[in-house]
mmCIF file of C-alpha atoms and ligand atoms in Angstrom:
data_model
loop_
_atom_site.group_PDB
_atom_site.id
_atom_site.type_symbol
_atom_site.label_atom_id
_atom_site.label_comp_id
_atom_site.label_asym_id
_atom_site.label_seq_id
_atom_site.Cartn_x
_atom_site.Cartn_y
_atom_site.Cartn_z
ATOM 1 C CA MET A 1036 186.827 101.094 -162.209
ATOM 2 C CA LYS A 1037 187.247 104.426 -160.463
ATOM 3 C CA TYR A 1038 184.280 106.733 -160.684
ATOM 4 C CA ILE A 1039 184.308 110.483 -160.782
ATOM 5 C CA TYR A 1040 181.276 111.335 -158.719
ATOM 6 C CA LEU A 1041 179.779 114.671 -159.732
ATOM 7 C CA ASP A 1042 176.220 114.143 -158.563
ATOM 8 C CA ASN A 1043 176.355 115.350 -154.986
ATOM 9 C CA ALA A 1044 172.986 117.100 -155.295
ATOM 10 C CA ALA A 1045 171.422 113.649 -155.755
ATOM 11 C CA THR A 1046 173.160 112.124 -152.769
ATOM 12 C CA THR A 1047 176.528 112.130 -151.021
ATOM 13 C CA GLN A 1048 179.006 109.653 -149.604
ATOM 14 C CA VAL A 1049 178.675 108.957 -145.894
ATOM 15 C CA ALA A 1050 181.713 110.469 -144.170
ATOM 16 C CA PRO A 1051 183.904 107.940 -142.299
ATOM 17 C CA GLU A 1052 183.411 109.874 -139.038
ATOM 18 C CA VAL A 1053 179.648 109.642 -139.554
ATOM 19 C CA LEU A 1054 179.737 105.878 -140.025
ATOM 20 C CA GLU A 1055 181.961 105.580 -136.964
ATOM 21 C CA ALA A 1056 179.534 107.607 -134.859
ATOM 22 C CA MET A 1057 176.598 105.503 -136.063
ATOM 23 C CA THR A 1058 178.046 101.996 -135.666
ATOM 24 C CA PRO A 1059 177.671 101.605 -131.867
ATOM 25 C CA PHE A 1060 173.962 102.359 -132.195
ATOM 26 C CA PHE A 1061 173.516 99.302 -134.410
ATOM 27 C CA THR A 1062 175.705 96.939 -132.437
ATOM 28 C CA GLU A 1063 176.032 98.025 -128.831
ATOM 29 C CA PHE A 1064 173.395 100.574 -127.857
ATOM 30 C CA TYR A 1065 170.475 99.155 -129.801
ATOM 31 C CA GLY A 1066 167.866 99.961 -127.147
ATOM 32 C CA ASN A 1067 164.629 101.688 -128.065
ATOM 33 C CA PRO A 1068 164.913 105.267 -126.794
ATOM 34 C CA SER A 1069 161.284 105.085 -125.637
ATOM 35 C CA SER A 1070 161.984 102.232 -123.213
ATOM 36 C CA ILE A 1071 162.320 102.809 -119.474
ATOM 37 C CA TYR A 1072 165.368 100.709 -118.468
ATOM 38 C CA SER A 1073 168.721 102.396 -118.244
ATOM 39 C CA PHE A 1074 170.211 100.450 -121.191
ATOM 40 C CA ALA A 1075 167.865 102.404 -123.476
ATOM 41 C CA GLY A 1076 169.086 105.605 -121.852
ATOM 42 C CA GLU A 1077 172.168 105.602 -124.103
ATOM 43 C CA SER A 1078 169.981 105.682 -127.215
ATOM 44 C CA LYS A 1079 167.701 108.321 -125.730
ATOM 45 C CA LYS A 1080 170.618 110.504 -124.781
ATOM 46 C CA ALA A 1081 172.115 110.157 -128.272
ATOM 47 C CA VAL A 1082 168.835 111.242 -129.868
ATOM 48 C CA GLU A 1083 168.499 114.254 -127.577
ATOM 49 C CA ASP A 1084 172.145 115.276 -128.047
ATOM 50 C CA ALA A 1085 171.628 115.133 -131.794
ATOM 51 C CA ARG A 1086 168.504 117.265 -131.489
ATOM 52 C CA THR A 1087 170.329 119.906 -129.449
ATOM 53 C CA LYS A 1088 173.247 119.974 -131.868
ATOM 54 C CA ILE A 1089 171.057 120.333 -134.951
ATOM 55 C CA ALA A 1090 168.920 123.027 -133.327
ATOM 56 C CA GLY A 1091 172.078 125.000 -132.594
ATOM 57 C CA TYR A 1092 173.113 125.012 -136.260
ATOM 58 C CA ILE A 1093 169.970 126.872 -137.352
ATOM 59 C CA GLY A 1094 169.382 129.031 -134.270
ATOM 60 C CA ALA A 1095 166.421 126.944 -133.062
ATOM 61 C CA LYS A 1096 165.493 125.386 -129.714
ATOM 62 C CA PRO A 1097 165.910 121.593 -129.365
ATOM 63 C CA GLU A 1098 162.176 121.103 -128.792
ATOM 64 C CA GLU A 1099 161.507 122.697 -132.188
ATOM 65 C CA ILE A 1100 163.359 119.912 -134.062
ATOM 66 C CA TYR A 1101 161.408 116.816 -135.200
ATOM 67 C CA PHE A 1102 163.153 113.830 -136.746
ATOM 68 C CA THR A 1103 161.605 112.449 -139.923
ATOM 69 C CA GLY A 1104 162.329 109.880 -142.609
ATOM 70 C CA GLY A 1105 163.968 112.435 -144.920
ATOM 71 C CA GLY A 1106 163.481 115.612 -146.886
ATOM 72 C CA SER A 1107 160.422 114.432 -148.794
ATOM 73 C CA GLU A 1108 158.620 113.497 -145.611
ATOM 74 C CA SER A 1109 159.452 116.848 -144.000
ATOM 75 C CA ASP A 1110 158.140 118.691 -147.055
ATOM 76 C CA ASN A 1111 154.926 116.649 -147.058
ATOM 77 C CA TRP A 1112 154.478 117.292 -143.365
ATOM 78 C CA ALA A 1113 155.047 121.031 -143.621
ATOM 79 C CA LEU A 1114 152.422 121.463 -146.305
ATOM 80 C CA LYS A 1115 149.786 118.887 -145.399
ATOM 81 C CA ALA A 1116 149.751 119.357 -141.635
ATOM 82 C CA THR A 1117 149.780 123.154 -141.833
ATOM 83 C CA ALA A 1118 147.034 123.117 -144.447
ATOM 84 C CA GLU A 1119 144.935 120.871 -142.248
ATOM 85 C CA ALA A 1120 145.575 122.763 -139.016
ATOM 86 C CA TYR A 1121 144.838 126.194 -140.497
ATOM 87 C CA ALA A 1122 142.142 125.351 -143.054
ATOM 88 C CA ASN A 1123 139.612 127.314 -141.009
ATOM 89 C CA LYS A 1124 141.795 130.443 -141.392
ATOM 90 C CA GLY A 1125 142.241 130.079 -145.136
ATOM 91 C CA LYS A 1126 142.904 127.647 -147.958
ATOM 92 C CA HIS A 1127 145.495 129.470 -150.026
ATOM 93 C CA ILE A 1128 149.185 128.516 -150.273
ATOM 94 C CA ILE A 1129 151.991 130.241 -152.162
ATOM 95 C CA THR A 1130 155.006 128.398 -153.539
ATOM 96 C CA SER A 1131 157.305 128.728 -156.553
ATOM 97 C CA THR A 1132 157.522 127.094 -159.960
ATOM 98 C CA ILE A 1133 161.007 125.677 -159.260
ATOM 99 C CA GLU A 1134 160.378 123.686 -156.085
ATOM 100 C CA HIS A 1135 161.372 120.047 -155.658
ATOM 101 C CA HIS A 1136 158.642 117.562 -156.552
ATOM 102 C CA ALA A 1137 158.223 116.761 -152.840
ATOM 103 C CA ILE A 1138 156.672 120.239 -152.625
ATOM 104 C CA LEU A 1139 155.061 120.492 -156.070
ATOM 105 C CA HIS A 1140 153.330 117.113 -155.965
ATOM 106 C CA THR A 1141 152.137 117.743 -152.408
ATOM 107 C CA CYS A 1142 150.658 121.034 -153.620
ATOM 108 C CA GLU A 1143 148.881 119.177 -156.427
ATOM 109 C CA TYR A 1144 147.491 116.797 -153.832
ATOM 110 C CA LEU A 1145 146.247 119.701 -151.721
ATOM 111 C CA GLU A 1146 144.665 121.317 -154.791
ATOM 112 C CA LYS A 1147 142.606 118.147 -155.194
ATOM 113 C CA HIS A 1148 141.486 118.561 -151.597
ATOM 114 C CA GLY A 1149 140.087 122.048 -151.692
ATOM 115 C CA PHE A 1150 143.206 124.207 -151.373
ATOM 116 C CA GLU A 1151 144.340 126.814 -153.852
ATOM 117 C CA VAL A 1152 147.995 127.185 -154.726
ATOM 118 C CA THR A 1153 149.740 130.109 -156.433
ATOM 119 C CA TYR A 1154 153.016 129.228 -158.149
ATOM 120 C CA VAL A 1155 155.208 132.326 -158.188
ATOM 121 C CA ASN A 1156 157.548 132.709 -161.160
ATOM 122 C CA VAL A 1157 161.301 133.093 -161.079
ATOM 123 C CA ASP A 1158 163.536 135.384 -163.132
ATOM 124 C CA GLU A 1159 165.955 134.164 -165.821
ATOM 125 C CA ASN A 1160 168.486 133.298 -163.091
ATOM 126 C CA GLY A 1161 166.034 131.165 -161.166
ATOM 127 C CA ILE A 1162 165.448 133.662 -158.357
ATOM 128 C CA VAL A 1163 161.882 134.029 -157.048
ATOM 129 C CA LYS A 1164 160.272 137.331 -158.043
ATOM 130 C CA LEU A 1165 159.542 139.053 -154.744
ATOM 131 C CA ASP A 1166 157.062 141.562 -156.202
ATOM 132 C CA GLU A 1167 155.038 138.682 -157.647
ATOM 133 C CA LEU A 1168 155.223 136.850 -154.360
ATOM 134 C CA GLU A 1169 153.937 139.803 -152.395
ATOM 135 C CA ALA A 1170 151.195 140.461 -154.957
ATOM 136 C CA ALA A 1171 150.026 136.853 -154.643
ATOM 137 C CA ILE A 1172 149.231 137.243 -150.940
ATOM 138 C CA ARG A 1173 145.507 137.146 -150.141
ATOM 139 C CA PRO A 1174 143.515 137.413 -146.907
ATOM 140 C CA ASP A 1175 143.131 133.612 -146.951
ATOM 141 C CA THR A 1176 146.825 132.828 -147.535
ATOM 142 C CA ILE A 1177 148.068 130.583 -144.731
ATOM 143 C CA LEU A 1178 151.486 129.467 -145.915
ATOM 144 C CA ILE A 1179 154.382 130.478 -148.138
ATOM 145 C CA SER A 1180 156.775 127.656 -149.043
ATOM 146 C CA ILE A 1181 159.911 128.614 -150.966
ATOM 147 C CA MET A 1182 163.059 126.522 -151.153
ATOM 148 C CA ALA A 1183 166.323 127.928 -149.765
ATOM 149 C CA ALA A 1184 168.433 126.726 -152.693
ATOM 150 C CA ASN A 1185 167.414 124.966 -155.861
ATOM 151 C CA ASN A 1186 168.563 121.378 -156.391
ATOM 152 C CA GLU A 1187 168.969 121.668 -160.160
ATOM 153 C CA ILE A 1188 170.468 125.064 -160.924
ATOM 154 C CA GLY A 1189 171.710 125.900 -157.429
ATOM 155 C CA SER A 1190 170.090 129.341 -157.272
ATOM 156 C CA ILE A 1191 170.002 130.667 -153.711
ATOM 157 C CA GLN A 1192 166.696 132.340 -152.854
ATOM 158 C CA PRO A 1193 166.320 135.596 -150.883
ATOM 159 C CA ILE A 1194 165.046 133.681 -147.861
ATOM 160 C CA ALA A 1195 165.401 136.501 -145.324
ATOM 161 C CA GLU A 1196 163.377 138.870 -147.531
ATOM 162 C CA ILE A 1197 160.696 136.243 -148.122
ATOM 163 C CA GLY A 1198 160.550 135.563 -144.384
ATOM 164 C CA LYS A 1199 160.107 139.276 -143.736
ATOM 165 C CA ILE A 1200 157.263 139.545 -146.243
ATOM 166 C CA ALA A 1201 155.550 136.494 -144.703
ATOM 167 C CA LYS A 1202 155.928 137.888 -141.196
ATOM 168 C CA GLU A 1203 154.570 141.322 -142.169
ATOM 169 C CA HIS A 1204 151.467 139.617 -143.528
ATOM 170 C CA ASN A 1205 151.148 137.222 -140.622
ATOM 171 C CA ILE A 1206 151.611 134.153 -142.845
ATOM 172 C CA PHE A 1207 153.719 131.105 -141.988
ATOM 173 C CA PHE A 1208 156.910 130.619 -143.953
ATOM 174 C CA HIS A 1209 158.284 127.166 -144.721
ATOM 175 C CA THR A 1210 161.537 126.579 -146.552
ATOM 176 C CA ASP A 1211 162.771 123.369 -148.158
ATOM 177 C CA ALA A 1212 166.401 123.702 -147.074
ATOM 178 C CA VAL A 1213 167.500 120.221 -148.139
ATOM 179 C CA GLN A 1214 170.180 121.632 -150.466
ATOM 180 C CA ALA A 1215 171.059 124.516 -148.174
ATOM 181 C CA PHE A 1216 171.263 123.124 -144.646
ATOM 182 C CA ALA A 1217 174.908 122.776 -143.545
ATOM 183 C CA HIS A 1218 175.966 123.985 -147.012
ATOM 184 C CA ILE A 1219 175.263 127.699 -146.552
ATOM 185 C CA PRO A 1220 174.467 129.673 -143.368
ATOM 186 C CA LEU A 1221 170.835 129.532 -142.177
ATOM 187 C CA HIS A 1222 169.222 131.074 -139.094
ATOM 188 C CA VAL A 1223 165.524 130.628 -138.413
ATOM 189 C CA ASP A 1224 165.079 133.838 -136.396
ATOM 190 C CA GLU A 1225 167.214 136.123 -138.531
ATOM 191 C CA MET A 1226 165.483 134.809 -141.653
ATOM 192 C CA HIS A 1227 161.970 134.630 -140.118
ATOM 193 C CA ILE A 1228 161.629 130.953 -140.981
ATOM 194 C CA ASP A 1229 158.702 129.168 -139.277
ATOM 195 C CA MET A 1230 159.308 125.693 -140.669
ATOM 196 C CA LEU A 1231 162.353 124.162 -142.337
ATOM 197 C CA SER A 1232 162.979 120.792 -144.005
ATOM 198 C CA ALA A 1233 166.387 119.115 -144.215
ATOM 199 C CA SER A 1234 167.802 115.704 -145.041
ATOM 200 C CA GLY A 1235 170.771 113.616 -143.893
ATOM 201 C CA HIS A 1236 171.984 112.175 -147.183
ATOM 202 C CA LYS A 1237 172.636 115.526 -148.881
ATOM 203 C CA ILE A 1238 175.265 116.430 -146.267
ATOM 204 C CA ASN A 1239 177.400 113.258 -146.144
ATOM 205 C CA GLY A 1240 174.994 111.666 -143.684
ATOM 206 C CA PRO A 1241 172.864 108.541 -144.075
ATOM 207 C CA LYS A 1242 169.807 108.145 -146.302
ATOM 208 C CA GLY A 1243 166.279 107.867 -144.955
ATOM 209 C CA ILE A 1244 166.668 110.390 -142.165
ATOM 210 C CA GLY A 1245 165.771 114.061 -142.052
ATOM 211 C CA PHE A 1246 164.335 116.647 -139.770
ATOM 212 C CA MET A 1247 161.774 119.345 -139.669
ATOM 213 C CA TYR A 1248 162.016 122.551 -137.678
ATOM 214 C CA ILE A 1249 158.631 123.800 -136.485
ATOM 215 C CA ARG A 1250 158.602 127.112 -134.637
ATOM 216 C CA LYS A 1251 157.099 126.848 -131.175
ATOM 217 C CA GLY A 1252 153.425 127.814 -131.128
ATOM 218 C CA ILE A 1253 152.620 126.638 -134.642
ATOM 219 C CA LYS A 1254 149.770 124.166 -134.736
ATOM 220 C CA SER A 1255 150.681 121.037 -136.626
ATOM 221 C CA GLY A 1256 148.803 117.822 -136.052
ATOM 222 C CA SER A 1257 150.367 114.354 -135.927
ATOM 223 C CA PHE A 1258 151.850 113.624 -139.294
ATOM 224 C CA ILE A 1259 152.447 109.926 -138.592
ATOM 225 C CA HIS A 1260 149.920 108.455 -136.176
ATOM 226 C CA GLY A 1261 151.005 105.885 -133.630
ATOM 227 C CA GLY A 1262 153.239 106.155 -130.589
ATOM 228 C CA ALA A 1263 154.064 109.290 -128.643
ATOM 229 C CA GLN A 1264 157.494 109.910 -130.178
ATOM 230 C CA GLU A 1265 158.516 113.417 -131.288
ATOM 231 C CA ARG A 1266 156.068 115.224 -129.024
ATOM 232 C CA ARG A 1267 153.226 113.079 -130.412
ATOM 233 C CA ARG A 1268 153.647 114.603 -133.844
ATOM 234 C CA ARG A 1269 155.643 111.946 -135.657
ATOM 235 C CA ALA A 1270 155.161 108.415 -134.402
ATOM 236 C CA GLY A 1271 157.551 105.567 -135.056
ATOM 237 C CA THR A 1272 160.594 104.135 -133.288
ATOM 238 C CA HIS A 1273 163.481 106.561 -133.613
ATOM 239 C CA ASN A 1274 166.061 105.787 -136.279
ATOM 240 C CA VAL A 1275 168.805 106.176 -133.698
ATOM 241 C CA PRO A 1276 171.843 105.447 -135.909
ATOM 242 C CA GLY A 1277 170.375 107.690 -138.614
ATOM 243 C CA ILE A 1278 169.735 110.534 -136.206
ATOM 244 C CA VAL A 1279 173.224 110.240 -134.712
ATOM 245 C CA GLY A 1280 174.739 110.080 -138.206
ATOM 246 C CA MET A 1281 172.842 113.105 -139.479
ATOM 247 C CA ALA A 1282 173.889 115.171 -136.466
ATOM 248 C CA LYS A 1283 177.518 114.128 -136.901
ATOM 249 C CA ALA A 1284 177.361 114.963 -140.594
ATOM 250 C CA ALA A 1285 175.871 118.364 -139.799
ATOM 251 C CA GLU A 1286 178.602 119.019 -137.249
ATOM 252 C CA LEU A 1287 181.354 118.181 -139.744
ATOM 253 C CA ALA A 1288 179.703 120.204 -142.499
ATOM 254 C CA VAL A 1289 179.001 123.269 -140.383
ATOM 255 C CA ASN A 1290 182.519 123.321 -138.903
ATOM 256 C CA ALA A 1291 184.112 123.042 -142.346
ATOM 257 C CA MET A 1292 181.591 125.280 -144.116
ATOM 258 C CA GLU A 1293 183.785 128.325 -144.823
ATOM 259 C CA ASP A 1294 186.720 126.327 -146.146
ATOM 260 C CA ARG A 1295 184.554 123.963 -148.133
ATOM 261 C CA MET A 1296 182.584 126.766 -149.767
ATOM 262 C CA GLU A 1297 185.819 128.459 -150.804
ATOM 263 C CA TYR A 1298 187.305 125.229 -152.186
ATOM 264 C CA GLU A 1299 184.186 124.189 -154.077
ATOM 265 C CA ARG A 1300 183.682 127.666 -155.488
ATOM 266 C CA LYS A 1301 187.188 127.626 -156.922
ATOM 267 C CA LEU A 1302 186.562 124.288 -158.639
ATOM 268 C CA ARG A 1303 183.086 125.281 -159.784
ATOM 269 C CA ASP A 1304 184.268 128.555 -161.289
ATOM 270 C CA HIS A 1305 187.096 126.795 -163.115
ATOM 271 C CA LEU A 1306 184.599 124.255 -164.454
ATOM 272 C CA ILE A 1307 182.164 126.951 -165.583
ATOM 273 C CA SER A 1308 184.849 129.066 -167.284
ATOM 274 C CA ARG A 1309 186.324 126.122 -169.141
ATOM 275 C CA VAL A 1310 182.962 124.829 -170.375
ATOM 276 C CA LEU A 1311 181.711 128.223 -171.536
ATOM 277 C CA GLU A 1312 185.022 129.096 -173.214
ATOM 278 C CA GLU A 1313 185.807 125.762 -174.827
ATOM 279 C CA ILE A 1314 182.420 124.326 -175.780
ATOM 280 C CA PRO A 1315 180.516 126.302 -178.422
ATOM 281 C CA TYR A 1316 176.770 126.911 -178.020
ATOM 282 C CA SER A 1317 176.850 126.197 -174.308
ATOM 283 C CA ARG A 1318 175.142 128.205 -171.607
ATOM 284 C CA LEU A 1319 175.209 128.278 -167.827
ATOM 285 C CA ASN A 1320 171.828 127.876 -166.152
ATOM 286 C CA GLY A 1321 171.257 129.861 -162.993
ATOM 287 C CA HIS A 1322 173.066 132.871 -161.629
ATOM 288 C CA ARG A 1323 176.818 133.096 -162.236
ATOM 289 C CA THR A 1324 177.667 133.746 -158.571
ATOM 290 C CA ASN A 1325 174.471 133.592 -156.482
ATOM 291 C CA ARG A 1326 174.380 129.805 -156.547
ATOM 292 C CA LEU A 1327 175.396 126.899 -154.343
ATOM 293 C CA PRO A 1328 179.199 126.694 -154.235
ATOM 294 C CA ASN A 1329 179.158 123.127 -155.586
ATOM 295 C CA ASN A 1330 176.610 123.495 -158.395
ATOM 296 C CA ALA A 1331 177.117 123.937 -162.137
ATOM 297 C CA ASN A 1332 174.298 123.403 -164.633
ATOM 298 C CA PHE A 1333 174.689 123.787 -168.389
ATOM 299 C CA CYS A 1334 172.713 123.481 -171.573
ATOM 300 C CA PHE A 1335 174.316 122.447 -174.848
ATOM 301 C CA ARG A 1336 172.412 123.159 -178.006
ATOM 302 C CA PHE A 1337 171.696 120.260 -180.400
ATOM 303 C CA ILE A 1338 172.392 117.750 -177.637
ATOM 304 C CA GLU A 1339 170.043 115.329 -175.963
ATOM 305 C CA GLY A 1340 170.774 115.159 -172.238
ATOM 306 C CA GLU A 1341 170.341 111.401 -171.840
ATOM 307 C CA SER A 1342 172.858 110.530 -174.584
ATOM 308 C CA MET A 1343 175.385 112.838 -172.972
ATOM 309 C CA LEU A 1344 174.899 111.127 -169.600
ATOM 310 C CA ILE A 1345 175.351 107.655 -171.086
ATOM 311 C CA LEU A 1346 178.594 108.628 -172.817
ATOM 312 C CA LEU A 1347 179.875 110.347 -169.667
ATOM 313 C CA ASP A 1348 179.048 107.185 -167.740
ATOM 314 C CA GLN A 1349 181.212 105.196 -170.154
ATOM 315 C CA LYS A 1350 184.088 107.446 -169.060
ATOM 316 C CA GLY A 1351 183.299 106.786 -165.393
ATOM 317 C CA ILE A 1352 181.712 110.174 -164.807
ATOM 318 C CA CYS A 1353 178.521 110.258 -162.713
ATOM 319 C CA ALA A 1354 176.432 113.258 -163.688
ATOM 320 C CA SER A 1355 172.791 114.092 -164.037
ATOM 321 C CA SER A 1356 170.592 116.076 -166.359
ATOM 322 C CA GLY A 1357 168.321 117.478 -163.702
ATOM 323 C CA SER A 1358 167.098 115.915 -160.544
ATOM 324 C CA ALA A 1359 167.347 112.172 -160.007
ATOM 325 C CA CYS A 1360 163.569 112.125 -159.858
ATOM 326 C CA THR A 1361 163.035 113.632 -163.310
ATOM 327 C CA SER A 1362 165.705 111.702 -165.144
ATOM 328 C CA GLY A 1363 164.177 108.552 -166.478
ATOM 329 C CA SER A 1364 161.295 110.588 -167.817
ATOM 330 C CA LEU A 1365 161.550 112.375 -171.136
ATOM 331 C CA ASP A 1366 160.042 115.622 -169.884
ATOM 332 C CA PRO A 1367 162.479 118.496 -169.779
ATOM 333 C CA SER A 1368 163.164 119.869 -166.321
ATOM 334 C CA HIS A 1369 160.406 122.099 -164.930
ATOM 335 C CA VAL A 1370 163.110 124.310 -163.463
ATOM 336 C CA LEU A 1371 164.751 124.970 -166.828
ATOM 337 C CA LEU A 1372 161.368 125.699 -168.397
ATOM 338 C CA ALA A 1373 160.619 128.069 -165.498
ATOM 339 C CA ILE A 1374 163.742 130.143 -166.216
ATOM 340 C CA GLY A 1375 162.431 130.582 -169.748
ATOM 341 C CA LEU A 1376 164.349 128.017 -171.773
ATOM 342 C CA PRO A 1377 162.562 126.506 -174.765
ATOM 343 C CA HIS A 1378 161.970 122.727 -174.676
ATOM 344 C CA GLU A 1379 164.630 121.844 -177.223
ATOM 345 C CA ILE A 1380 167.354 123.633 -175.269
ATOM 346 C CA ALA A 1381 166.169 122.412 -171.860
ATOM 347 C CA HIS A 1382 166.554 118.848 -173.163
ATOM 348 C CA GLY A 1383 170.320 119.231 -173.479
ATOM 349 C CA SER A 1384 171.053 119.972 -169.855
ATOM 350 C CA LEU A 1385 173.816 118.704 -167.619
ATOM 351 C CA ARG A 1386 174.130 119.129 -163.873
ATOM 352 C CA LEU A 1387 177.515 118.652 -162.218
ATOM 353 C CA THR A 1388 177.570 118.935 -158.437
ATOM 354 C CA LEU A 1389 180.896 118.764 -156.618
ATOM 355 C CA SER A 1390 182.011 117.786 -153.150
ATOM 356 C CA GLU A 1391 185.035 118.586 -151.044
ATOM 357 C CA GLN A 1392 186.508 115.296 -152.297
ATOM 358 C CA THR A 1393 186.387 116.490 -155.908
ATOM 359 C CA THR A 1394 189.790 117.430 -157.326
ATOM 360 C CA MET A 1395 190.885 119.908 -159.991
ATOM 361 C CA GLU A 1396 192.213 116.937 -162.031
ATOM 362 C CA GLU A 1397 188.773 115.366 -162.023
ATOM 363 C CA ILE A 1398 187.237 118.616 -163.221
ATOM 364 C CA ASP A 1399 189.750 118.929 -166.040
ATOM 365 C CA TYR A 1400 189.303 115.297 -167.081
ATOM 366 C CA THR A 1401 185.524 115.787 -167.090
ATOM 367 C CA VAL A 1402 185.690 118.890 -169.274
ATOM 368 C CA ASP A 1403 188.127 117.186 -171.684
ATOM 369 C CA GLU A 1404 185.815 114.186 -172.047
ATOM 370 C CA LEU A 1405 182.702 116.353 -172.249
ATOM 371 C CA LYS A 1406 184.190 118.334 -175.138
ATOM 372 C CA LYS A 1407 184.792 115.140 -177.101
ATOM 373 C CA ILE A 1408 181.355 113.753 -176.288
ATOM 374 C CA ILE A 1409 179.565 116.901 -177.396
ATOM 375 C CA GLU A 1410 181.563 117.082 -180.613
ATOM 376 C CA ARG A 1411 180.730 113.448 -181.314
ATOM 377 C CA LEU A 1412 177.005 113.864 -180.595
ATOM 378 C CA ARG A 1413 176.797 117.018 -182.694
ATOM 379 C CA SER A 1414 178.561 115.333 -185.594
ATOM 380 C CA MET A 1415 175.680 112.842 -185.637
ATOM 381 C CA SER A 1416 172.941 115.464 -185.314
ATOM 382 C CA PRO A 1417 171.026 116.464 -188.466
ATOM 383 C CA LEU A 1418 169.819 119.588 -186.603
ATOM 384 C CA TYR A 1419 173.368 120.655 -185.972
ATOM 385 C CA GLU A 1420 174.320 119.961 -189.600
ATOM 386 C CA ASP A 1421 171.452 122.196 -190.808
ATOM 387 C CA PHE A 1422 172.437 124.872 -188.339
ATOM 388 C CA VAL A 1423 176.064 124.903 -189.503
ATOM 389 C CA LYS A 1424 174.958 125.034 -193.157
ATOM 390 C CA LYS A 1425 172.761 128.059 -192.423
ATOM 391 C CA GLN A 1426 175.552 129.741 -190.465
ATOM 392 C CA ASN A 1427 177.885 129.288 -193.418
ATOM 393 C CA GLN A 1428 175.321 130.702 -195.865
ATOM 394 C CA ASN A 1429 174.814 133.745 -193.658
ATOM 395 C CA THR A 1430 178.488 134.515 -193.453
ATOM 396 C CA LYS A 1431 178.961 134.190 -197.228
HETATM 397 C C1 PLP B 2699 166.802 115.675 -152.215
HETATM 398 C C2 PLP B 2699 165.816 116.754 -152.019
HETATM 399 C C3 PLP B 2699 164.587 116.504 -151.374
HETATM 400 C C4 PLP B 2699 164.187 115.117 -150.934
HETATM 401 O O1 PLP B 2699 164.939 114.679 -149.828
HETATM 402 P P1 PLP B 2699 164.974 113.110 -149.499
HETATM 403 O O2 PLP B 2699 165.702 113.042 -148.186
HETATM 404 O O3 PLP B 2699 165.724 112.463 -150.604
HETATM 405 O O4 PLP B 2699 163.571 112.660 -149.385
HETATM 406 C C5 PLP B 2699 163.726 117.554 -151.188
HETATM 407 N N1 PLP B 2699 164.038 118.799 -151.596
HETATM 408 C C6 PLP B 2699 165.201 119.082 -152.200
HETATM 409 C C7 PLP B 2699 165.501 120.480 -152.593
HETATM 410 C C8 PLP B 2699 166.130 118.068 -152.440
HETATM 411 O O5 PLP B 2699 167.272 118.350 -153.051
#
């Protein structure tokens, strides 16, 4: 069976060029980059080349890039290690209500350990309210952590403005850029970013590899204790194939960025127009244009998200109702609640995230099937039946 894969915010397919770049580091150059003999030099060189490449894509220096086990680890590191290193300066952190759970759950952990966290609200489009953010700053605020782009509704945050506010107040600024890195332009100096998290598997690279940018001069203790790898800050034998693969994926994505954004936007806008025009009682979540080029997120009234996903799956369509981490639980998405949707509407959400492999035919097939599925589910819904009855009475 052929799948239509519209869940690229959850993970992506490894590009053939990425796999090709990685393979020799499993089979041929398997040396440990920390070893002395020249055979290991190939691995070491590959790791350092990857570091230089990745640094270049965000305007950083190679020695400011630290390889990690993925986006979640980078997020944990940014918050926990900064909190620990600067606890004597203050114990207050600012973040937003729509962050990924890698940030939110780490904040909860820190709250249990003596830190205070302010969760800044977003507007109805899922954009962080800058006036609220600035008002939340206190003399003991040490860190602001706001994501670059949201993984559920795709809203792109005003990162440069947030960076400026943080800098003016002499507070560190971390951004979870897992959905943004190599998807949209980022520059750590122009945007006053002090720390940045990214991940390989969201950019057609391998899973289980990520990186963290830490601006030179920022104190950050060892996050993983052990060997002296990564300037003694993150111990553990380098995941050489992963690092090589992530750098290759970043190279491909950055070089193709303009064209890909244009292509995905065209598909996304067609998808959004068709859904809103052809499916009654549907709404788009997030800003119409200020969103990731590959992201569409809808709510359908009188529909339960999980049933929609199961029926889409039967048609070979891979979609999600929020983030992969929240599906499986019955709680509505915290992001949809944060943009002001009531529980019963937030329950009927659908996220479709495209890739450059997605075709217009796949989009049209998906909308055609979705229309039928929603009609079918509504025809079985007593709530919908009541609603239609009331509508009819009102128009009489
Ligand atoms: C996927 C994702 C993460 C987690 O990254 P992993 O590499 O899967 O650990 C963190 N933040 C955002 C915004 C994400 O989309």
